[in-house]
Structures are given as structure tokens and as C-alpha cells.
């Protein structure tokens, strides 16, 4: 992983006073959850009826292989029992409070499952609907973990601030996967398909919306870059993460271009492969950028 904005978490201790729980759609870069003691509850993926837990027995690469092979892929949220186990584990490690921050409730019932589990948790749990996903969510979880020696209310408020500051823009090859999963209406999906346009999507008010359509993938990547530069520059200082699905070289090139353009606005642009659940709904060719306050 390229040295950068998450390196300040590399030496975090174990068993903080305030534990942080998130879900696997946060798409945290490899090693970050372990280094800071963030508990990650996996979402479930079904491939031709066979159940997997993303990040446990299913990688993004394996999911991409299934999509390319035309296999039937569906996803589901964790059961409340999965969160109950995570909360019990955090309490057993000495946590006095828990901040549990999750993907947008507009996209999944995951946050509701967390709320149900929190009712019977052994310690107080602050459940947060990030209204975001991927590292818009992940950066919020990391920000809460940074305040693990503080109190739960302060850590939760910090997570909300970072999540609210984030913007996420996606480039996909086709809107069909989002349409199939019910994350996008049939009208916008059909329009992009019929006209042969490359859609740019953004997370707005917790929902996925088409914000622009361009003629070619190259033009779409250039537009993704320009939107990112504008969003980061407007903040003065920012955190930027590039997500990809099976395109590490493309993502690395975009990250270098963004770093060159943004100068001192960012320390470095991180690159992280997208999680399997988001990959299942976005499909092959996904490229995304998250920008958030530093």
C-alpha cells in the first residue's frame, strides 16, 4: 500500500476504551482494520446459491471471476447475531463503549441489523448510518478509531463529521448490475444502455444517482479526475482514495495523476480494491474516488 493518509494508524494499540465496528463494504485497505483493532462484520454474497462471506471466504477477484462467467450473484446484509458477536467480542477485549458505523441505510438494511443487536449489547453502542459506502464509510470508521481513547459520543461525532464530508463518484461500464440489484431505477439504466453512454454516478443523500453520461470510457475517466480535483481543492486539505475492481494499474495511474494535480492538498492518494458486495452491484469496470475532509 502506498504510504499516505492512513499511515498514522499503523501503531495503534489493541483494546481501546471505545471500540469501532464497521461492515465489509467499507473496503478498508489491507491491514488497516487489524492495525487499529476495527471489527469488520462481513456482508454475505450468494453465487449460484452458494453462500460466502466477503473478505472471509470470498475475495473481490473471485467475485469478478464469477461475474465475468455469467454466474448468478446476489448479496444480503448480516444478521443481527453477527453484530451481537462483534459487540460481545469488543466488550470482552475491554471496550466500555462501541461506535458501530455502517453503509447507507438507503442501500441496505445493515445499519438496522446493527441497531437491533445494539439493544442487547453488553456495553453502550453508538450506531451510525454513514449515508455513505466504501471509503466514505471506511474513513469515518478510521476517524472514530483514532479517538478510541476518548469517549463514545466524541468518537461517534467525529465519524459522522467525516462521513458527512465525503463525496463518492463511481465510473461503471454498465448500469445493468445496479438495475438488477434495485439500486438504480430502470429508466436511468435503460437510457444509458440505449445511447451507449458511460455513466458517472455519485452517492447523494445516501442514494446512488446518475450525475453525468459521457461518450467514451476515456472521457469518463478524465471527468472523474476533474470532479475529484475540484472536490479536493474546495476543501483546502483532503483525504482521497481511489477504488477499483480488478484494475490495479489503472487505479495506480489515476492516483498518481491526482497526486500531481493536487500538490499539497493531499499527502498521498490511497488505492484500495472495492469490496465484493459493491462489486456485485456495480459490475466489472468499476472505478471510484472518495474525497473527504482530512
CSV table of C-alpha atoms in Angstrom, one decimal:
chain,number,residue,atom,x,y,z
A,1,UNK,CA,0.0,0.0,0.0
A,2,UNK,CA,1.3,3.4,-0.9
A,3,UNK,CA,2.4,5.4,2.2
A,4,UNK,CA,-0.1,8.1,2.9
A,5,UNK,CA,-3.1,9.3,4.8
A,6,UNK,CA,-3.8,6.1,6.8
A,7,UNK,CA,-0.2,5.6,7.9
A,8,UNK,CA,-0.8,7.5,11.2
A,9,UNK,CA,-2.9,4.5,12.3
A,10,UNK,CA,-0.1,2.0,11.8
A,11,UNK,CA,1.0,1.7,15.5
A,12,UNK,CA,-2.4,1.9,17.2
A,13,UNK,CA,-2.8,-0.2,20.3
A,14,UNK,CA,-5.2,-3.1,21.0
A,15,UNK,CA,-8.3,-3.0,23.1
A,16,UNK,CA,-9.2,0.7,23.1
A,17,UNK,CA,-11.7,2.2,25.5
A,18,UNK,CA,-14.0,2.9,22.6
A,19,UNK,CA,-14.1,0.0,20.1
A,20,UNK,CA,-15.1,0.6,16.5
A,21,UNK,CA,-17.2,-1.8,14.4
A,22,UNK,CA,-18.0,-1.4,10.7
A,23,UNK,CA,-19.0,-3.7,7.9
A,24,UNK,CA,-17.1,-5.0,4.9
A,25,UNK,CA,-18.5,-2.5,2.4
A,26,UNK,CA,-16.1,0.0,4.0
A,27,UNK,CA,-13.4,-1.5,1.7
A,28,UNK,CA,-10.6,-0.7,4.1
A,29,UNK,CA,-7.1,-1.1,2.6
A,30,UNK,CA,-5.3,-4.3,3.6
A,31,UNK,CA,-4.1,-4.3,7.2
A,32,UNK,CA,-5.9,-1.1,8.4
A,33,UNK,CA,-8.6,-2.9,10.4
A,34,UNK,CA,-6.1,-5.1,12.1
A,35,UNK,CA,-3.6,-2.3,12.9
A,36,UNK,CA,-6.3,-0.3,14.6
A,37,UNK,CA,-8.5,-3.0,16.1
A,38,UNK,CA,-11.5,-2.2,13.9
A,39,UNK,CA,-14.0,-5.1,13.9
A,40,UNK,CA,-15.3,-5.7,10.4
A,41,UNK,CA,-18.7,-7.6,10.1
A,42,UNK,CA,-18.9,-9.2,6.6
A,43,UNK,CA,-21.9,-9.0,4.3
A,44,UNK,CA,-23.0,-12.1,2.5
A,45,UNK,CA,-22.7,-13.0,-1.2
A,46,UNK,CA,-24.6,-15.8,-2.9
A,47,UNK,CA,-23.1,-17.2,-6.1
A,48,UNK,CA,-25.4,-19.7,-7.8
A,49,UNK,CA,-27.0,-20.3,-4.5
A,50,UNK,CA,-23.7,-20.9,-2.6
A,51,UNK,CA,-23.2,-18.6,0.4
A,52,UNK,CA,-20.0,-16.7,1.0
A,53,UNK,CA,-18.8,-14.0,3.5
A,54,UNK,CA,-16.9,-11.3,1.7
A,55,UNK,CA,-13.4,-10.8,2.9
A,56,UNK,CA,-13.5,-14.1,4.8
A,57,UNK,CA,-14.0,-16.8,2.1
A,58,UNK,CA,-14.6,-14.6,-0.9
A,59,UNK,CA,-12.3,-12.0,-2.4
A,60,UNK,CA,-13.1,-9.3,-4.9
A,61,UNK,CA,-11.1,-11.1,-7.5
A,62,UNK,CA,-13.2,-14.3,-7.1
A,63,UNK,CA,-16.4,-12.2,-7.3
A,64,UNK,CA,-15.1,-10.6,-10.5
A,65,UNK,CA,-14.4,-14.0,-11.9
A,66,UNK,CA,-18.0,-15.1,-11.1
A,67,UNK,CA,-19.4,-12.0,-12.8
A,68,UNK,CA,-17.4,-12.5,-15.9
A,69,UNK,CA,-18.5,-16.1,-16.1
A,70,UNK,CA,-22.1,-15.0,-16.0
A,71,UNK,CA,-22.9,-16.7,-12.7
A,72,UNK,CA,-25.9,-15.5,-10.6
A,73,UNK,CA,-24.8,-13.3,-7.8
A,74,UNK,CA,-26.9,-11.8,-5.1
A,75,UNK,CA,-26.0,-10.1,-1.7
A,76,UNK,CA,-27.5,-9.8,1.7
A,77,UNK,CA,-27.0,-7.9,4.9
A,78,UNK,CA,-25.5,-9.6,8.1
A,79,UNK,CA,-28.0,-10.9,10.6
A,80,UNK,CA,-28.3,-9.1,14.0
A,81,UNK,CA,-26.5,-12.1,15.5
A,82,UNK,CA,-23.3,-11.2,13.6
A,83,UNK,CA,-23.3,-7.8,15.1
A,84,UNK,CA,-24.1,-9.2,18.6
A,85,UNK,CA,-21.0,-11.4,18.3
A,86,UNK,CA,-18.9,-8.4,17.3
A,87,UNK,CA,-20.2,-6.3,20.2
A,88,UNK,CA,-19.6,-9.1,22.7
A,89,UNK,CA,-16.0,-9.6,21.4
A,90,UNK,CA,-15.3,-5.8,21.7
A,91,UNK,CA,-16.6,-5.8,25.3
A,92,UNK,CA,-14.5,-8.9,26.1
A,93,UNK,CA,-11.4,-7.0,24.9
A,94,UNK,CA,-12.2,-4.2,27.4
A,95,UNK,CA,-14.2,-1.7,25.4
A,96,UNK,CA,-16.6,0.4,27.6
A,97,UNK,CA,-18.4,1.8,24.6
A,98,UNK,CA,-18.7,0.9,20.9
A,99,UNK,CA,-19.1,3.0,17.8
A,100,UNK,CA,-20.7,1.0,15.0
A,101,UNK,CA,-20.7,2.8,11.7
A,102,UNK,CA,-22.2,1.3,8.6
A,103,UNK,CA,-23.1,1.8,4.9
A,104,UNK,CA,-26.1,3.9,3.9
A,105,UNK,CA,-29.5,2.7,5.1
A,106,UNK,CA,-30.8,3.7,1.7
A,107,UNK,CA,-28.8,0.9,0.2
A,108,UNK,CA,-29.0,-1.8,2.7
A,109,UNK,CA,-30.7,-2.9,6.0
A,110,UNK,CA,-27.2,-3.5,7.5
A,111,UNK,CA,-27.5,-0.5,9.9
A,112,UNK,CA,-30.9,-1.7,11.1
A,113,UNK,CA,-29.4,-5.1,11.9
A,114,UNK,CA,-26.7,-3.3,13.9
A,115,UNK,CA,-29.4,-1.3,15.8
A,116,UNK,CA,-31.3,-4.4,16.7
A,117,UNK,CA,-28.1,-6.1,18.0
A,118,UNK,CA,-27.2,-2.9,20.0
A,119,UNK,CA,-30.3,-3.2,22.1
A,120,UNK,CA,-28.9,-6.2,23.9
A,121,UNK,CA,-25.2,-5.4,23.8
A,122,UNK,CA,-23.2,-5.7,27.0
A,123,UNK,CA,-21.9,-2.0,26.7
A,124,UNK,CA,-23.4,1.1,25.1
A,125,UNK,CA,-23.3,1.1,21.3
A,126,UNK,CA,-23.5,4.3,19.1
A,127,UNK,CA,-24.9,3.0,15.8
A,128,UNK,CA,-24.3,5.4,12.9
A,129,UNK,CA,-25.8,5.4,9.4
A,130,UNK,CA,-22.9,6.9,7.5
A,131,UNK,CA,-25.1,7.7,4.5
A,132,UNK,CA,-22.1,6.6,2.6
A,133,UNK,CA,-20.2,3.4,1.4
A,134,UNK,CA,-16.7,2.2,0.5
A,135,UNK,CA,-14.0,4.5,2.0
A,136,UNK,CA,-16.6,7.3,2.5
A,137,UNK,CA,-17.6,4.9,5.3
A,138,UNK,CA,-14.2,3.5,5.9
A,139,UNK,CA,-12.6,6.9,6.6
A,140,UNK,CA,-15.4,7.6,9.1
A,141,UNK,CA,-14.7,4.3,10.9
A,142,UNK,CA,-10.9,5.1,11.0
A,143,UNK,CA,-11.6,8.6,12.3
A,144,UNK,CA,-13.7,7.1,15.1
A,145,UNK,CA,-10.9,4.6,15.9
A,146,UNK,CA,-8.4,7.4,16.1
A,147,UNK,CA,-10.4,8.7,19.1
A,148,UNK,CA,-10.6,5.3,20.7
A,149,UNK,CA,-9.1,6.6,24.0
A,150,UNK,CA,-11.8,9.3,24.1
A,151,UNK,CA,-15.5,8.8,24.9
A,152,UNK,CA,-18.0,7.2,22.6
A,153,UNK,CA,-20.0,10.3,22.0
A,154,UNK,CA,-16.9,12.2,20.7
A,155,UNK,CA,-15.8,9.3,18.5
A,156,UNK,CA,-19.3,8.9,17.1
A,157,UNK,CA,-19.5,12.6,16.3
A,158,UNK,CA,-16.1,12.5,14.6
A,159,UNK,CA,-17.3,9.6,12.4
A,160,UNK,CA,-20.4,11.5,11.5
A,161,UNK,CA,-18.4,14.6,10.5
A,162,UNK,CA,-16.0,12.6,8.2
A,163,UNK,CA,-18.9,10.6,6.7
A,164,UNK,CA,-20.9,13.8,6.0
A,165,UNK,CA,-17.9,15.5,4.4
A,166,UNK,CA,-17.3,12.7,2.0
A,167,UNK,CA,-18.2,12.6,-1.7
A,168,UNK,CA,-18.0,9.4,-3.8
A,169,UNK,CA,-18.1,9.3,-7.6
A,170,UNK,CA,-18.3,6.0,-9.5
A,171,UNK,CA,-17.5,5.1,-13.1
A,172,UNK,CA,-19.1,1.9,-14.3
A,173,UNK,CA,-19.2,0.1,-17.7
A,174,UNK,CA,-22.9,-0.6,-17.4
A,175,UNK,CA,-25.8,0.3,-15.3
A,176,UNK,CA,-27.4,-3.1,-15.7
A,177,UNK,CA,-25.9,-4.5,-12.5
A,178,UNK,CA,-27.3,-1.6,-10.4
A,179,UNK,CA,-30.7,-2.0,-12.1
A,180,UNK,CA,-30.8,-5.7,-11.3
A,181,UNK,CA,-29.9,-5.1,-7.7
A,182,UNK,CA,-32.6,-2.4,-7.3
A,183,UNK,CA,-30.0,0.3,-6.5
A,184,UNK,CA,-31.0,2.3,-9.6
A,185,UNK,CA,-34.3,2.8,-11.4
A,186,UNK,CA,-35.0,1.1,-14.8
A,187,UNK,CA,-35.4,4.5,-16.6
A,188,UNK,CA,-31.9,5.8,-16.0
A,189,UNK,CA,-30.3,2.4,-16.6
A,190,UNK,CA,-32.1,2.0,-19.9
A,191,UNK,CA,-31.2,5.4,-21.1
A,192,UNK,CA,-27.5,4.8,-20.6
A,193,UNK,CA,-27.7,1.4,-22.3
A,194,UNK,CA,-29.7,2.6,-25.3
A,195,UNK,CA,-27.4,5.6,-26.0
A,196,UNK,CA,-24.2,3.7,-25.4
A,197,UNK,CA,-23.1,6.3,-22.8
A,198,UNK,CA,-20.6,5.8,-20.0
A,199,UNK,CA,-22.3,6.8,-16.8
A,200,UNK,CA,-20.8,8.6,-13.8
A,201,UNK,CA,-22.7,8.1,-10.6
A,202,UNK,CA,-22.5,9.7,-7.2
A,203,UNK,CA,-23.7,8.9,-3.7
A,204,UNK,CA,-26.2,11.7,-2.9
A,205,UNK,CA,-28.3,11.7,0.2
A,206,UNK,CA,-27.3,8.1,0.8
A,207,UNK,CA,-28.6,7.0,-2.6
A,208,UNK,CA,-26.8,6.2,-5.9
A,209,UNK,CA,-27.7,8.7,-8.6
A,210,UNK,CA,-26.5,9.2,-12.2
A,211,UNK,CA,-24.9,12.6,-12.4
A,212,UNK,CA,-23.4,12.6,-15.9
A,213,UNK,CA,-23.2,10.5,-19.0
A,214,UNK,CA,-20.2,10.8,-21.4
A,215,UNK,CA,-19.5,9.1,-24.7
A,216,UNK,CA,-16.3,7.2,-24.0
A,217,UNK,CA,-14.6,5.5,-21.1
A,218,UNK,CA,-11.5,7.7,-21.6
A,219,UNK,CA,-13.7,10.8,-21.4
A,220,UNK,CA,-15.4,9.4,-18.3
A,221,UNK,CA,-12.1,8.8,-16.6
A,222,UNK,CA,-11.0,12.3,-17.4
A,223,UNK,CA,-14.3,13.7,-16.0
A,224,UNK,CA,-13.8,11.5,-12.8
A,225,UNK,CA,-10.4,13.1,-12.4
A,226,UNK,CA,-11.6,16.6,-12.9
A,227,UNK,CA,-14.5,16.2,-10.4
A,228,UNK,CA,-12.1,14.8,-7.8
A,229,UNK,CA,-9.7,17.6,-8.2
A,230,UNK,CA,-12.5,20.1,-7.8
A,231,UNK,CA,-13.9,18.4,-4.7
A,232,UNK,CA,-10.5,18.1,-3.0
A,233,UNK,CA,-9.3,21.6,-3.9
A,234,UNK,CA,-12.5,23.1,-2.5
A,235,UNK,CA,-11.6,21.6,0.9
A,236,UNK,CA,-8.1,23.1,1.1
A,237,UNK,CA,-6.9,19.8,2.5
A,238,UNK,CA,-8.4,16.4,1.8
A,239,UNK,CA,-8.2,12.7,2.0
A,240,UNK,CA,-8.5,10.9,-1.3
A,241,UNK,CA,-9.0,7.2,-2.0
A,242,UNK,CA,-9.2,5.5,-5.4
A,243,UNK,CA,-11.2,2.3,-5.6
A,244,UNK,CA,-11.0,-0.3,-8.4
A,245,UNK,CA,-12.3,-3.7,-9.3
A,246,UNK,CA,-9.5,-5.8,-10.9
A,247,UNK,CA,-7.8,-2.8,-12.4
A,248,UNK,CA,-4.8,-2.0,-10.1
A,249,UNK,CA,-2.7,-0.5,-12.8
A,250,UNK,CA,-5.5,1.8,-14.0
A,251,UNK,CA,-6.2,2.9,-10.4
A,252,UNK,CA,-2.5,3.5,-9.7
A,253,UNK,CA,-2.2,5.7,-12.8
A,254,UNK,CA,-5.2,7.7,-11.7
A,255,UNK,CA,-3.8,8.1,-8.2
A,256,UNK,CA,-0.5,9.4,-9.5
A,257,UNK,CA,-2.3,11.9,-11.7
A,258,UNK,CA,-4.4,13.1,-8.8
A,259,UNK,CA,-1.4,13.5,-6.6
A,260,UNK,CA,0.4,15.5,-9.3
A,261,UNK,CA,-2.5,17.8,-9.7
A,262,UNK,CA,-3.4,18.3,-6.1
A,263,UNK,CA,0.0,19.0,-4.7
A,264,UNK,CA,-0.2,20.0,-1.0
A,265,UNK,CA,-4.0,19.5,-0.9
A,266,UNK,CA,-3.4,15.8,-0.2
A,267,UNK,CA,-0.4,14.0,1.4
A,268,UNK,CA,-0.9,10.9,-0.9
A,269,UNK,CA,-3.8,9.3,-2.7
A,270,UNK,CA,-4.6,5.8,-1.4
A,271,UNK,CA,-5.6,2.9,-3.7
A,272,UNK,CA,-7.9,0.1,-2.5
A,273,UNK,CA,-9.8,-2.6,-4.3
A,274,UNK,CA,-13.5,-2.4,-3.9
A,275,UNK,CA,-15.3,-4.9,-1.7
A,276,UNK,CA,-17.1,-7.9,-3.2
A,277,UNK,CA,-20.6,-6.7,-2.3
A,278,UNK,CA,-20.2,-3.3,-4.1
A,279,UNK,CA,-18.5,-5.1,-7.0
A,280,UNK,CA,-21.6,-7.4,-7.3
A,281,UNK,CA,-23.9,-4.4,-7.7
A,282,UNK,CA,-21.6,-2.2,-9.8
A,283,UNK,CA,-20.1,-4.9,-12.1
A,284,UNK,CA,-16.8,-5.2,-14.0
A,285,UNK,CA,-15.0,-2.0,-15.0
A,286,UNK,CA,-15.8,-0.1,-11.7
A,287,UNK,CA,-13.5,2.8,-10.8
A,288,UNK,CA,-14.4,5.1,-8.0
A,289,UNK,CA,-12.9,8.0,-6.0
A,290,UNK,CA,-13.7,9.1,-2.5
A,291,UNK,CA,-12.9,12.5,-1.2
A,292,UNK,CA,-13.3,13.6,2.5
A,293,UNK,CA,-12.1,16.2,4.9
A,294,UNK,CA,-8.8,15.5,6.5
